Structures are given as structure tokens and as C-alpha cells.
mmCIF file of C-alpha atoms and ligand atoms in Angstrom:
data_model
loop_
_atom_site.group_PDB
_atom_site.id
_atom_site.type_symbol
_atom_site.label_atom_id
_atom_site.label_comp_id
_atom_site.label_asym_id
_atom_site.label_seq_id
_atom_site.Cartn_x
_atom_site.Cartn_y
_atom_site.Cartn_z
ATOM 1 C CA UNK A 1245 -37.636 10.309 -23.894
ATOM 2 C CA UNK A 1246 -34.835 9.799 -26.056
ATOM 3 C CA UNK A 1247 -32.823 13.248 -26.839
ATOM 4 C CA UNK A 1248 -32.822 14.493 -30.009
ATOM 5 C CA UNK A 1249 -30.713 13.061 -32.707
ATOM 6 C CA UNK A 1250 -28.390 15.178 -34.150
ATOM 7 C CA UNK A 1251 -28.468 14.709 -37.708
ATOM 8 C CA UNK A 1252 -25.120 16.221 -38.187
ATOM 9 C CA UNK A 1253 -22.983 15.049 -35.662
ATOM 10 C CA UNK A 1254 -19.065 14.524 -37.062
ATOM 11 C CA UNK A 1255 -17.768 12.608 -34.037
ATOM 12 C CA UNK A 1256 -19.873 9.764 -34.528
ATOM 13 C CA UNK A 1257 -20.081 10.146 -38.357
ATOM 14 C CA UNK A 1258 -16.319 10.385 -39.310
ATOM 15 C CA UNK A 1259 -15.206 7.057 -37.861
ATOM 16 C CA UNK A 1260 -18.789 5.806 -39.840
ATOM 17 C CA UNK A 1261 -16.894 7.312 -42.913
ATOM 18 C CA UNK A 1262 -14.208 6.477 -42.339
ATOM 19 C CA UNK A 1263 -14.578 2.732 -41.927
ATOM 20 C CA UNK A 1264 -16.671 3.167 -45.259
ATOM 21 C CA UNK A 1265 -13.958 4.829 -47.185
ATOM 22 C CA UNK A 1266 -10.982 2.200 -45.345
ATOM 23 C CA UNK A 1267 -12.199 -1.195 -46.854
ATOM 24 C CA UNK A 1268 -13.289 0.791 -50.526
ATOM 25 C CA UNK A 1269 -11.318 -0.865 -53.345
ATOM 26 C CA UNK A 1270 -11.886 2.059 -55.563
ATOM 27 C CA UNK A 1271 -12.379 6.001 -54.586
ATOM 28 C CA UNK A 1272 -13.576 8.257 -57.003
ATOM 29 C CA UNK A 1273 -14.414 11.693 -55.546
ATOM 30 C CA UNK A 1274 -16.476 14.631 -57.108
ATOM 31 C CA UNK A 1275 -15.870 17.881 -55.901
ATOM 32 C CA UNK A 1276 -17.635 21.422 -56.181
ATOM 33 C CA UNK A 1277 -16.987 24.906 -55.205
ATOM 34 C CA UNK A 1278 -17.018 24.597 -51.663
ATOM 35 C CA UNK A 1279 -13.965 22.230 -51.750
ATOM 36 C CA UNK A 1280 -12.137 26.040 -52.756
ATOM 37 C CA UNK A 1281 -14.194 28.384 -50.654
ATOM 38 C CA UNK A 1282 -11.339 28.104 -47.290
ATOM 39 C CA UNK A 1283 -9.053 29.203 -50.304
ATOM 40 C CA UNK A 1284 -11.126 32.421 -50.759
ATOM 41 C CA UNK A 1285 -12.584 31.803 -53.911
ATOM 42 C CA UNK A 1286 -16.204 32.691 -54.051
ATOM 43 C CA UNK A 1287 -18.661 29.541 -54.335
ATOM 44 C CA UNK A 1288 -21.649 30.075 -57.231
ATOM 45 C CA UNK A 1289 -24.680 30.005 -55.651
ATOM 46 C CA UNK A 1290 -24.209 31.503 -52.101
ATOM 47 C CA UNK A 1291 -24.598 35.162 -51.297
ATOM 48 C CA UNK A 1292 -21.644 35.866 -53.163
ATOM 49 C CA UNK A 1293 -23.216 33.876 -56.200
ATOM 50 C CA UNK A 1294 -23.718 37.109 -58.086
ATOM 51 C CA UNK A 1295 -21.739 39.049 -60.187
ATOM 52 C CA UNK A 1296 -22.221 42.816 -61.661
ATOM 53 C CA UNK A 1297 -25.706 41.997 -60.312
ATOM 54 C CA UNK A 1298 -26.056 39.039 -62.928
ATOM 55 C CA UNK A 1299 -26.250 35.410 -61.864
ATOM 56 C CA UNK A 1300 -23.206 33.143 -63.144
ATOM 57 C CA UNK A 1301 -25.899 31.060 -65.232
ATOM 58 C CA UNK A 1302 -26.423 34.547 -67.356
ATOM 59 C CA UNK A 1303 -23.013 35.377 -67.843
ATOM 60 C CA UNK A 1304 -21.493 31.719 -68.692
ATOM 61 C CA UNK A 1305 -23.258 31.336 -71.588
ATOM 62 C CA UNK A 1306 -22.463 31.451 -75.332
ATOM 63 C CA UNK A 1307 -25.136 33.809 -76.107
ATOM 64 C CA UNK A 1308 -23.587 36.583 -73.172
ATOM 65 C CA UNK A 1309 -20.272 35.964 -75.013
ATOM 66 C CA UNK A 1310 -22.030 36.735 -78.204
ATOM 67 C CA UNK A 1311 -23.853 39.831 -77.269
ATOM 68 C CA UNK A 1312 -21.401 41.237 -74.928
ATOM 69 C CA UNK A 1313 -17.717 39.482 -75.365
ATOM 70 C CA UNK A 1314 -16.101 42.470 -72.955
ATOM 71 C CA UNK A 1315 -18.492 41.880 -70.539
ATOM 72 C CA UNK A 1316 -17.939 38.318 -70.483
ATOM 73 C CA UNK A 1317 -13.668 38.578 -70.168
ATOM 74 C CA UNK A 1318 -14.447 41.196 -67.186
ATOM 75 C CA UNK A 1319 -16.127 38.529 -65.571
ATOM 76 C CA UNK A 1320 -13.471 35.787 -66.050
ATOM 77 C CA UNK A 1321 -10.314 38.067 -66.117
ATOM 78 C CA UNK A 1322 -11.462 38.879 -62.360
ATOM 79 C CA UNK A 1323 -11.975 35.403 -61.400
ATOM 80 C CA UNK A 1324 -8.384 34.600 -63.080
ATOM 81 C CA UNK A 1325 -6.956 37.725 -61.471
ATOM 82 C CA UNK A 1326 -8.397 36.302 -57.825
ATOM 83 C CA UNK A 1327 -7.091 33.278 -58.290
ATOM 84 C CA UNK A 1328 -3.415 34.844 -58.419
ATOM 85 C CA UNK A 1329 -3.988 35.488 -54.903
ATOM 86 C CA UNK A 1330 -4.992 31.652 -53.471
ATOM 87 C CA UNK A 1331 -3.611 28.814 -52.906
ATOM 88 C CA UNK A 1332 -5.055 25.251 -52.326
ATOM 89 C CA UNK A 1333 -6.153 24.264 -48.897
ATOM 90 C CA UNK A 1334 -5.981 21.426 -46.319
ATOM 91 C CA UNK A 1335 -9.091 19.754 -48.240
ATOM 92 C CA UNK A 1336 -7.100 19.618 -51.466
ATOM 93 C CA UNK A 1337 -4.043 18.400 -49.953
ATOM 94 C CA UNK A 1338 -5.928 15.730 -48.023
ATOM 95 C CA UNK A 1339 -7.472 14.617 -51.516
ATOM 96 C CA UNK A 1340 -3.992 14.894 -53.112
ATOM 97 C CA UNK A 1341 -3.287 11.754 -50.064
ATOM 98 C CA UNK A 1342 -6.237 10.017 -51.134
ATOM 99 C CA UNK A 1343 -5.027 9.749 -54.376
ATOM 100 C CA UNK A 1344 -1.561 8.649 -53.200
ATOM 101 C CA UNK A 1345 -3.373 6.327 -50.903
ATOM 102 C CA UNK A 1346 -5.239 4.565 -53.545
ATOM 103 C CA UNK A 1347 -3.232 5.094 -56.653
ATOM 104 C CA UNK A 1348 -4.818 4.089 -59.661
ATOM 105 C CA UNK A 1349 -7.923 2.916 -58.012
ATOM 106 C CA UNK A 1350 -8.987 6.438 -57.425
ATOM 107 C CA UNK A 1351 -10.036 9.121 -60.037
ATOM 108 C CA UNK A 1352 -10.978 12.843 -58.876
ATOM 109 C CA UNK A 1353 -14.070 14.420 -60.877
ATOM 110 C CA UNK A 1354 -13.992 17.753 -60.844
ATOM 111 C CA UNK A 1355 -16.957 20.534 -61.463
ATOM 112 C CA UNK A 1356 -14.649 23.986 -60.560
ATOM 113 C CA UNK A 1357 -12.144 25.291 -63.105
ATOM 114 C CA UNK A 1358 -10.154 26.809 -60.653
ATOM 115 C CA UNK A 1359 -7.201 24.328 -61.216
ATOM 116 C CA UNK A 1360 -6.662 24.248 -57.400
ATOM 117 C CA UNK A 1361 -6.375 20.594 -57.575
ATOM 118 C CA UNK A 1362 -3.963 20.778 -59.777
ATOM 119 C CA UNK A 1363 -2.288 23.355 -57.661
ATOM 120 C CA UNK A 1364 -2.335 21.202 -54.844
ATOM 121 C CA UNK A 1365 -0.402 18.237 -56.816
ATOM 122 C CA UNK A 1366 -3.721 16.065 -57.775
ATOM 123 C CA UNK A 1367 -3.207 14.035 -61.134
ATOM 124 C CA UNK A 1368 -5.612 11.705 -61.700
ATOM 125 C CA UNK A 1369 -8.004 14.652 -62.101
ATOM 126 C CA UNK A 1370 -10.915 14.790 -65.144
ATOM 127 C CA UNK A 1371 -12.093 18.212 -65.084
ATOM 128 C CA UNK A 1372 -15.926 18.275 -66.384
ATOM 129 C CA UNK A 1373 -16.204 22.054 -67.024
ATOM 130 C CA UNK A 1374 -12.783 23.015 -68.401
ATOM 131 C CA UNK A 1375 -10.135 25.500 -66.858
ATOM 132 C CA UNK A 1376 -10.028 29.158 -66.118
ATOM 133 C CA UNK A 1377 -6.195 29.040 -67.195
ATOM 134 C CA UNK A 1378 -6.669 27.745 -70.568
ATOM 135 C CA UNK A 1379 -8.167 29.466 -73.608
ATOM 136 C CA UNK A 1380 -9.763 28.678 -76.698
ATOM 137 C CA UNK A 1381 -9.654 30.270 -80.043
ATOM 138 C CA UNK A 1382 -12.932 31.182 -81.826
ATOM 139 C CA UNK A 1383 -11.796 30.774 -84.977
ATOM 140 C CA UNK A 1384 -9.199 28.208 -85.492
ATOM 141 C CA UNK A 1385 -10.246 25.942 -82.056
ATOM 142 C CA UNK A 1386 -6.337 26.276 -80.384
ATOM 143 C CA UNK A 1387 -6.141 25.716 -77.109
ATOM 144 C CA UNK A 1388 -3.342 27.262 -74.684
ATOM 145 C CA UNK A 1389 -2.657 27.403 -70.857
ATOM 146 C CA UNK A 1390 -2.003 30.692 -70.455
ATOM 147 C CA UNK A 1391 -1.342 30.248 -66.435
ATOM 148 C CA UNK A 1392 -3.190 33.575 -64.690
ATOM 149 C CA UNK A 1393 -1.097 36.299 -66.878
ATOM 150 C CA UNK A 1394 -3.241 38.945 -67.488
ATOM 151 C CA UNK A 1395 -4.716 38.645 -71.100
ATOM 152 C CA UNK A 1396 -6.572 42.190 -71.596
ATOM 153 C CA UNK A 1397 -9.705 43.281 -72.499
ATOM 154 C CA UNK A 1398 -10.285 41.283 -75.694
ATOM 155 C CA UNK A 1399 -7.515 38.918 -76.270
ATOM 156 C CA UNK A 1400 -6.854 37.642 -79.717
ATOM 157 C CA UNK A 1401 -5.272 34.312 -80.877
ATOM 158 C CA UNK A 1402 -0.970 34.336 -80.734
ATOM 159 C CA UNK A 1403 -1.605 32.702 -84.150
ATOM 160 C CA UNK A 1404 -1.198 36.446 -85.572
ATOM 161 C CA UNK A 1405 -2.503 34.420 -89.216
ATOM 162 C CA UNK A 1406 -5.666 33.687 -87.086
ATOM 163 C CA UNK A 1407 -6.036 36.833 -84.698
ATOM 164 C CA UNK A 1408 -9.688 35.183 -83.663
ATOM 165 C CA UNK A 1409 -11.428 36.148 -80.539
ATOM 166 C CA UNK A 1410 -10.100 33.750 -77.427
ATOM 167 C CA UNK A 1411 -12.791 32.838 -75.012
ATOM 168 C CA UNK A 1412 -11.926 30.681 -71.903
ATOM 169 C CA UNK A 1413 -11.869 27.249 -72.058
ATOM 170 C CA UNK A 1414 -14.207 26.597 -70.136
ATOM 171 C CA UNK A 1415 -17.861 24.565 -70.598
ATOM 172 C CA UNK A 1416 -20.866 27.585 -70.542
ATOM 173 C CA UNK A 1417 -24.451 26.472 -69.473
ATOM 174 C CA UNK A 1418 -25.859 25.132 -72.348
ATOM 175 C CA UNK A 1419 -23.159 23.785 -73.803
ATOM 176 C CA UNK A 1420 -21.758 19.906 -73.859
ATOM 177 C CA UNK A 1421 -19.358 18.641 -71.894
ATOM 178 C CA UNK A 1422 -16.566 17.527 -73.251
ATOM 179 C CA UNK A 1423 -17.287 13.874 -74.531
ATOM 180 C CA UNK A 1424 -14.528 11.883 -72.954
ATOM 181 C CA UNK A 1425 -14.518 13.617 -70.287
ATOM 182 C CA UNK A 1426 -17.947 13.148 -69.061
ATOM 183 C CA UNK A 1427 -17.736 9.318 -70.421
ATOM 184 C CA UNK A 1428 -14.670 8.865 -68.179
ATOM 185 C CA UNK A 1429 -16.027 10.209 -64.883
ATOM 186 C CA UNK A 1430 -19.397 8.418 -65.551
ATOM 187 C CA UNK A 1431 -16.664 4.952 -65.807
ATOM 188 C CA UNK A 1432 -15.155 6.367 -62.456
ATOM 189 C CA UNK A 1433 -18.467 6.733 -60.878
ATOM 190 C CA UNK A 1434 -19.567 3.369 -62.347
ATOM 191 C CA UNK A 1435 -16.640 1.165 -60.815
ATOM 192 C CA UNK A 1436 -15.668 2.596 -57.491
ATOM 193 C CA UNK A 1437 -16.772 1.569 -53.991
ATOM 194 C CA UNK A 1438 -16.973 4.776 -52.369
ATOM 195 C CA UNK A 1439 -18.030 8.287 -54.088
ATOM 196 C CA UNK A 1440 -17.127 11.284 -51.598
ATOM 197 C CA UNK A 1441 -19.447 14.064 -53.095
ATOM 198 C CA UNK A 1442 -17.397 17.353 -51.432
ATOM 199 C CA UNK A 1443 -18.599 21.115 -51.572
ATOM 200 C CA UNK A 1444 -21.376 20.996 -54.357
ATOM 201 C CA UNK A 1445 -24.736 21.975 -53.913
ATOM 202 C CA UNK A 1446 -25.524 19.264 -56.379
ATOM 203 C CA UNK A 1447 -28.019 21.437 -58.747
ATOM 204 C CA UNK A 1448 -25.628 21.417 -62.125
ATOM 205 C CA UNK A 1449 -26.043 18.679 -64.756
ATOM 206 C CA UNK A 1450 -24.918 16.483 -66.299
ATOM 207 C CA UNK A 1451 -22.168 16.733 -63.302
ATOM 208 C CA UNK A 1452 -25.405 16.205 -60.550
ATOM 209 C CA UNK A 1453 -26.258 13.057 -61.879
ATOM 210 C CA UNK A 1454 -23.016 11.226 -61.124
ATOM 211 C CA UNK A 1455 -24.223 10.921 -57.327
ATOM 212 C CA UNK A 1456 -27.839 9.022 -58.307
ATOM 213 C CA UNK A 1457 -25.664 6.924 -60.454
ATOM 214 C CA UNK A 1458 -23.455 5.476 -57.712
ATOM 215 C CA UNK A 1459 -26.150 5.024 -55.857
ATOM 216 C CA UNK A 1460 -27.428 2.772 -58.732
ATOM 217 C CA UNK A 1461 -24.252 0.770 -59.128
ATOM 218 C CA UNK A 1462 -24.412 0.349 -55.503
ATOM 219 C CA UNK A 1463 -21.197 2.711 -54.453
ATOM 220 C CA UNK A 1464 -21.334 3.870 -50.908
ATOM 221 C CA UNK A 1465 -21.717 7.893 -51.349
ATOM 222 C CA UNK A 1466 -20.522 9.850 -48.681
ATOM 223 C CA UNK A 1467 -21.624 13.842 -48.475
ATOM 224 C CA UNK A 1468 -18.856 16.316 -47.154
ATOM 225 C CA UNK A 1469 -20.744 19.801 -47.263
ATOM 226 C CA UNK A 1470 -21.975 22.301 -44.486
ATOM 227 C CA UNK A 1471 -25.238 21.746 -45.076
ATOM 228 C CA UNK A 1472 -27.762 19.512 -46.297
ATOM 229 C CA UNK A 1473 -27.912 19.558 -50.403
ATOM 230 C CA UNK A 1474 -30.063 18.275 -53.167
ATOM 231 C CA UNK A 1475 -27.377 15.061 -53.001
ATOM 232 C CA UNK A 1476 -28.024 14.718 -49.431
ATOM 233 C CA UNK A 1477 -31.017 11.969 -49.418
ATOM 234 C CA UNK A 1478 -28.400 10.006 -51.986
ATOM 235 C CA UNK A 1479 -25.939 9.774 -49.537
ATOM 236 C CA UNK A 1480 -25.153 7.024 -46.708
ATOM 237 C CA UNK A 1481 -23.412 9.567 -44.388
ATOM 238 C CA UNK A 1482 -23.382 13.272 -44.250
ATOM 239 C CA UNK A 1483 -20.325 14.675 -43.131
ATOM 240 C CA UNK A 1484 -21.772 18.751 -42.225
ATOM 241 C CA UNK A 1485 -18.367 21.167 -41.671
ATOM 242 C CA UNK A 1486 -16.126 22.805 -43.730
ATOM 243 C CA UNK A 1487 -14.245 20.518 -45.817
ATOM 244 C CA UNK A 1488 -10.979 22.065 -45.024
ATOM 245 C CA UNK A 1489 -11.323 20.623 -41.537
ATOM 246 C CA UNK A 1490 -13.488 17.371 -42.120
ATOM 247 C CA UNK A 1491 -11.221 15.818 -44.822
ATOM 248 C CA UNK A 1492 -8.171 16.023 -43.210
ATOM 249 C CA UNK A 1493 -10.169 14.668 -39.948
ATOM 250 C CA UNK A 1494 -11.532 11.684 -42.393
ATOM 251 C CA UNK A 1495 -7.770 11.134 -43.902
ATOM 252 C CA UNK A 1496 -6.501 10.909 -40.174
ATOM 253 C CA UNK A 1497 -8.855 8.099 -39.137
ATOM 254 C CA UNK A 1498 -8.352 5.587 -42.839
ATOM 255 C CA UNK A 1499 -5.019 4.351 -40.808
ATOM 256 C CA UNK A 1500 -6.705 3.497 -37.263
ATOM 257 C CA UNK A 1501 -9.093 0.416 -37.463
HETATM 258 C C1 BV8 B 1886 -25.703 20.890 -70.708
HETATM 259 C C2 BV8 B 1886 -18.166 26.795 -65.833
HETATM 260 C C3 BV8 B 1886 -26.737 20.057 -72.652
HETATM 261 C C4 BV8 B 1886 -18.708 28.196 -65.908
HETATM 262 C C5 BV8 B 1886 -20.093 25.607 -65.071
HETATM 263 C C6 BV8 B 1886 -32.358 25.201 -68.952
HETATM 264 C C7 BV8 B 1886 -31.773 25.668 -70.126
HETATM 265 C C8 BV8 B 1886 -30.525 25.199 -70.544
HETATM 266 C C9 BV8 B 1886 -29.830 24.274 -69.784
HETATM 267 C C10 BV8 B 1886 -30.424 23.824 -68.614
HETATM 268 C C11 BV8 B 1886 -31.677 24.272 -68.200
HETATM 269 N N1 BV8 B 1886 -31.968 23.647 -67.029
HETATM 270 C C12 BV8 B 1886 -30.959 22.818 -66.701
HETATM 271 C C13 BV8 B 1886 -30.024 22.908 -67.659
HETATM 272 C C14 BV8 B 1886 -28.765 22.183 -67.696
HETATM 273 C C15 BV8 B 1886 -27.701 23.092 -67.076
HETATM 274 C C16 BV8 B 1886 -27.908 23.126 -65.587
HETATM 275 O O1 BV8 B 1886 -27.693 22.119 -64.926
HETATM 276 N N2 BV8 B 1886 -28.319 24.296 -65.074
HETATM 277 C C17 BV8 B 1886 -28.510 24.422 -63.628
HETATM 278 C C18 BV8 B 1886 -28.163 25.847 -63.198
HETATM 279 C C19 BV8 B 1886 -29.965 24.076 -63.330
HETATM 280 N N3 BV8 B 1886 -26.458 22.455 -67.406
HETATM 281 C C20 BV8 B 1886 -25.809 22.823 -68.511
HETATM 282 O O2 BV8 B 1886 -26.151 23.740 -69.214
HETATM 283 C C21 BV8 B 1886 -24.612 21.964 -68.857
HETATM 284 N N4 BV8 B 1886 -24.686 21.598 -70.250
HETATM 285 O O3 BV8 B 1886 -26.614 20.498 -70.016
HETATM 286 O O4 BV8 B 1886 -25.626 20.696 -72.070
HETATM 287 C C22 BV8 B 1886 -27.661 21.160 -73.105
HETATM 288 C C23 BV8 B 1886 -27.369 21.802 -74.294
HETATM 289 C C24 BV8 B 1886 -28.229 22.812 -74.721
HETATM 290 C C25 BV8 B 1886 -29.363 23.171 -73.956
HETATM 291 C C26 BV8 B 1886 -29.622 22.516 -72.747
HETATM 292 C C27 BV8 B 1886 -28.768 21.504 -72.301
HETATM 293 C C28 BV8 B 1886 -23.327 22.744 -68.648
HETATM 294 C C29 BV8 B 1886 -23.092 22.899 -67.170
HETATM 295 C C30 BV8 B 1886 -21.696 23.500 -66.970
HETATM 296 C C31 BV8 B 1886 -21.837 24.963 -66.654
HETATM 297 N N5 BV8 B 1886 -20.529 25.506 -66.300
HETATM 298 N N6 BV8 B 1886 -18.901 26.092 -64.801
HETATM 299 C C32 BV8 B 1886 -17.952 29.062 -64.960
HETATM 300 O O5 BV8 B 1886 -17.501 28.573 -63.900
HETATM 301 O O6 BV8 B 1886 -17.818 30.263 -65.276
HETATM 302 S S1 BV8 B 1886 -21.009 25.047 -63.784
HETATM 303 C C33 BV8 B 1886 -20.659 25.912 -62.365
HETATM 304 O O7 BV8 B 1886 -21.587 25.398 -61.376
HETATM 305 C C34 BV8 B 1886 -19.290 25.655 -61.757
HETATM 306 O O8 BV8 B 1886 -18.454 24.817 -62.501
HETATM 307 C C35 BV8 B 1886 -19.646 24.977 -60.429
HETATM 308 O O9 BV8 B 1886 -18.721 24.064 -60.041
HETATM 309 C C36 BV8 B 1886 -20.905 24.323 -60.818
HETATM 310 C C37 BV8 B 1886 -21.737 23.676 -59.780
HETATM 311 O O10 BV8 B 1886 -21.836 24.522 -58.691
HETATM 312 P P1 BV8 B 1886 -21.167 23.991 -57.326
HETATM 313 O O11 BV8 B 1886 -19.767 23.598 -57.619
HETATM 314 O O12 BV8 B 1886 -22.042 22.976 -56.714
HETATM 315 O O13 BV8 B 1886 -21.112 25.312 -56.502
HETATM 316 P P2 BV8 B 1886 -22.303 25.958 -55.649
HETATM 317 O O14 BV8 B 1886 -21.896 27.353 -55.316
HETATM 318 O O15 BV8 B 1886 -23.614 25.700 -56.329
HETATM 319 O O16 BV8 B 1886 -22.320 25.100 -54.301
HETATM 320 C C38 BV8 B 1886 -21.224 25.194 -53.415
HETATM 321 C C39 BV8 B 1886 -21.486 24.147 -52.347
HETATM 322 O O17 BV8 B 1886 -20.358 24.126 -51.473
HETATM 323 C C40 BV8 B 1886 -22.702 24.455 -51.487
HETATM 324 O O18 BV8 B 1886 -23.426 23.260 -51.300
HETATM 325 C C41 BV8 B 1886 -22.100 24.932 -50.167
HETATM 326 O O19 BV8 B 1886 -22.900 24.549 -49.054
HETATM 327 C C42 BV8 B 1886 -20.813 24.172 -50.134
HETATM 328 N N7 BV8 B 1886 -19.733 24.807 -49.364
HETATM 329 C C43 BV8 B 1886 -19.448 26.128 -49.264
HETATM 330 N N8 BV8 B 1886 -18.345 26.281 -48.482
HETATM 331 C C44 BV8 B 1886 -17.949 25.023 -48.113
HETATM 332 C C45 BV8 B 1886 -18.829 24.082 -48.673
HETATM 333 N N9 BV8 B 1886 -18.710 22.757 -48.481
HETATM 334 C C46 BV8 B 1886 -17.680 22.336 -47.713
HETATM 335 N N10 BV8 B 1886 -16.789 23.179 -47.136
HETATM 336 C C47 BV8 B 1886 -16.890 24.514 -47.316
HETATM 337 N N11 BV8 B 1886 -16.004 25.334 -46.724
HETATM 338 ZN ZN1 ZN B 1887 -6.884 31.106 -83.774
#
């Protein structure tokens, strides 16, 4: 009687992935909240995946932000306000090697707005649903990266001519992504070897839809996560832990054979 297989078991998966990643020509990764959750910022859909006692999806929208525009900057003034207090962790710094270790064969796709990545000295980074430091105006479309500073209740545009509402620059549910952007990780998902799908839960599109469409282009997709996800029967190896300890783990292995 053969013992049980352990479905998620690292020490015989990582050297799996890691020979996987190792002979990849080109890396593109896609990350999620979870790649930020050992830098204490809440992920979106566990426990902590409400807010005021409203899901994210009800408060990211345009039409919150149209009935309710204070309600809305509580909700992203606290998020900027916690991010004051974090910094990026050993996953983004192993990512930040990747992308030294592959140069311009590699492209990071990013769903959070966190700017961790950033943070962590990432550059070849297309973020798909904007940034928390940046704003937008309402009326006359300027953008600025406004860092964390605290903005206040309402904040207005610093073109005093304009004085429109600011809202964050960031993509709501049901609203587009920005074109190039998603065209340009769709080209990244398109030409690489290897896609390392890290800390999403896989449920938001268009972003979702770049794992089923490495699998089509037949890229190796490798799932860093602590648990099984809606991606996880489109991957070829699972990777289950917290990605703060399993990417620095994969990164140690690319340089034995
Ligand atoms: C669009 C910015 C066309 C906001 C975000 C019905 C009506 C209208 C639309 C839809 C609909 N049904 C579906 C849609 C489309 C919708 C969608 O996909 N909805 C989902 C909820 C079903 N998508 C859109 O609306 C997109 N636009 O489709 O436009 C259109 C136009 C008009 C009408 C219809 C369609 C826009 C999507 C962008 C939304 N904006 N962010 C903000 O942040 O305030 S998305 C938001 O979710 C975040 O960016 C986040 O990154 C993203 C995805 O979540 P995850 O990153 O995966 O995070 P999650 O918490 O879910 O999972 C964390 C994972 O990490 C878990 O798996 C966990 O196990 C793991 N984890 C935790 N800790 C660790 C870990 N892993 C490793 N290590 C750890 N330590
Ligand atoms: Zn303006």
C-alpha cells in the first residue's frame, strides 16, 4: 500500500521548480496580494477581506466614489496610511534577483497597488490596477505621485485653476485596465518560458486570465500560494507556503544543477 501522496510537499517540489525556472529563457511573473501579506498588508479576500463591513468589490467602484466620495478616501487614506508602516519582504527581494538574474528577459505583472515592488527595487514592473501613491484628477485627468503624505478628507487638484475632486489612481471593478498596460503583460505572458503565478487567489479579471493563457502558449506555470487556488489545475507545480520563505528557497536552488 503505497502512502499517501502529499500533494504539497516543497522538498521534492522546489528542486522540480527550480529546474523548471533554471533552463527558462524568459520569466515573467504575476503576483497578487499574498506576495505583501508577510509585509502586513491585509490580502482582499481572506478574513480580513472586509472593510467597514463592506467587501472591497463594493467600495472600489466608480459608483461608491460617486455616491459616497468620503467614504471612499477613508477607505484608501487607511490603506495609504498602513502602508507608511511596511516595508517589502524576502519574496520581493527574491523577485527583485530574478529580475537581475534574467534582465530583460523577465517582466513582473503586477495585480496589488501597494508599490512594494517598487519599494523593494523591481523595475521592469507593469502594474495592471494602478497605484495607491498616485492620484488622479476628476476634472482635468492629472496624474501625481503623491508618495503616502496624508492628503485629507477630500483632496482637491494642486492645479488651484482646476480644484477637481482627486480620486486614487487606481483601476475600480468595473472599470478598464489601462490599455497598454494590459496589452504589455498579455506580450509578457505570451513570450516567456516560465510564468510564476505568486499570492493571488486567481478570481480577478482580466488579470486571472493571464495564467490560462500561458498555459495556451505552452509556458511552464508554476503556483507559489498557501493553498490550492482557482489557478491551481493550470499549473505544472504547486509550490504551498508562504512566499516569503518559498521564493527565496526557489532563488537559492536556480544556481545548483
Ligand atoms: C473589468 C484595485 C471590464 C482596487 C483591483 C460583474 C460585474 C462587473 C464586473 C465583473 C463582474 N463579474 C466579474 C467582473 C469583472 C471584475 C472581476 O473580475 N470581479 C471579480 C471580483 C469576480 N473585474 C473588473 O471589474 C475589472 N475590470 O473587467 O472591466 C468591465 C467593464 C464594465 C463592466 C464589467 C466589466 C477590474 C478589476 C480590477 C479591480 N481592482 N484592485 C483596490 O485595490 O482598491 S483588484 C484587487 O483584487 C486587487 O488589486 C487584488 O490584487 C486583486 C486580486 O486579488 P488577489 O491579489 O488575488 O488577492 P486575494 O486576497 O484575492 O488573494 C490573496 C492570495 O494570496 C490568496 O490566494 C492567498 O491564499 C494568498 N496568500 C496569502 N498570504 C500568502 C499568500 N500566498 C503566498 N504567501 C503568503 N504569505
Ligand atoms: Zn485638475
Amino acid at each position: 500500500m503505497h502512502p499517501p501522496v502529499d500533494p504539497h510537499d516543497l522538498d521534492r517540489d522546489l528542486p522540480r521548480a527550480a529546474d523548471i525556472l533554471r533552463s527558462a529563457e524568459r520569466v515573467t511573473i504575476l503576483t497578487g496580494a499574498g506576495v505583501s501579506a508577510e509585509s502586513g498588508v491585509p490580502t482582499f479576500r481572506g478574513a480580513d477581506g472586509l472593510w467597514e463591513g463592506s467587501r472591497v468589490e463594493e467600495v472600489a467602484t466608480p459608483r461608491a466614489f460617486e455616491r459616497d466620495p468620503a467614504l471612499v478616501w477613508r477607505f484608501y487614506n487607511l490603506r495609504r496610511e498602513n502602508l507608511r508602516r511596511v516595508e517589502p519582504n524576502p519574496g520581493h527581494q527574491a523577485i527583485v534577483a530574478m529580475e537581475q538574474r534574467w534582465g530583460d528577459r523577465f517582466v513582473l505583472v503586477t495585480q496589488n497597488v501597494d508599490g512594494l515592488h517598487g519599494q523593494a527595487g523591481s523595475h521592469r514592473v507593469l502594474e495592471l490596477h494602478g497605484n495607491l501613491h498616485r492620484t488622479r484628477c476628476t476634472r482635468c485627468g492629472m496624474i501625481e505621485d503623491r508618495g503616502l503624505e496624508p492628503l485629507g478628507d477630500m483632496p482637491s487638484c494642486s492645479d488651484s485653476a482646476c480644484d477637481g475632486l482627486l480620486r486614487p489612481d487606481i483601476v475600480w471593478f468595473e472599470e478598464m485596465l489601462p490599455e497598454g498596460v494590459l496589452d504589455s503583460a498579455r506580450l509578457a505572458v505570451v513570450g516567456c518560458n516560465c510564468l510564476l503565478v505568486v499570492g493571488t487567489s486567481a478570481m480577478v479579471y482580466p488579470a486571472a486570465g493571464l495564467i490560462p493563457l500561458a498555459q495556451h502558449v505552452g509556458a511552464a506555470v508554476i503556483e507559489v500560494n498557501l493553498t490550492p487556488t482557482a489557478a491551481t489545475d493550470q499549473a505544472d507545480i504547486g509550490l504551498y507556503g508562504p512566499s516569503g520563505e518559498v521564493l527565496p528557497r526557489l532563488l537559492g536552488l536556480l544556481d545548483r544543477s
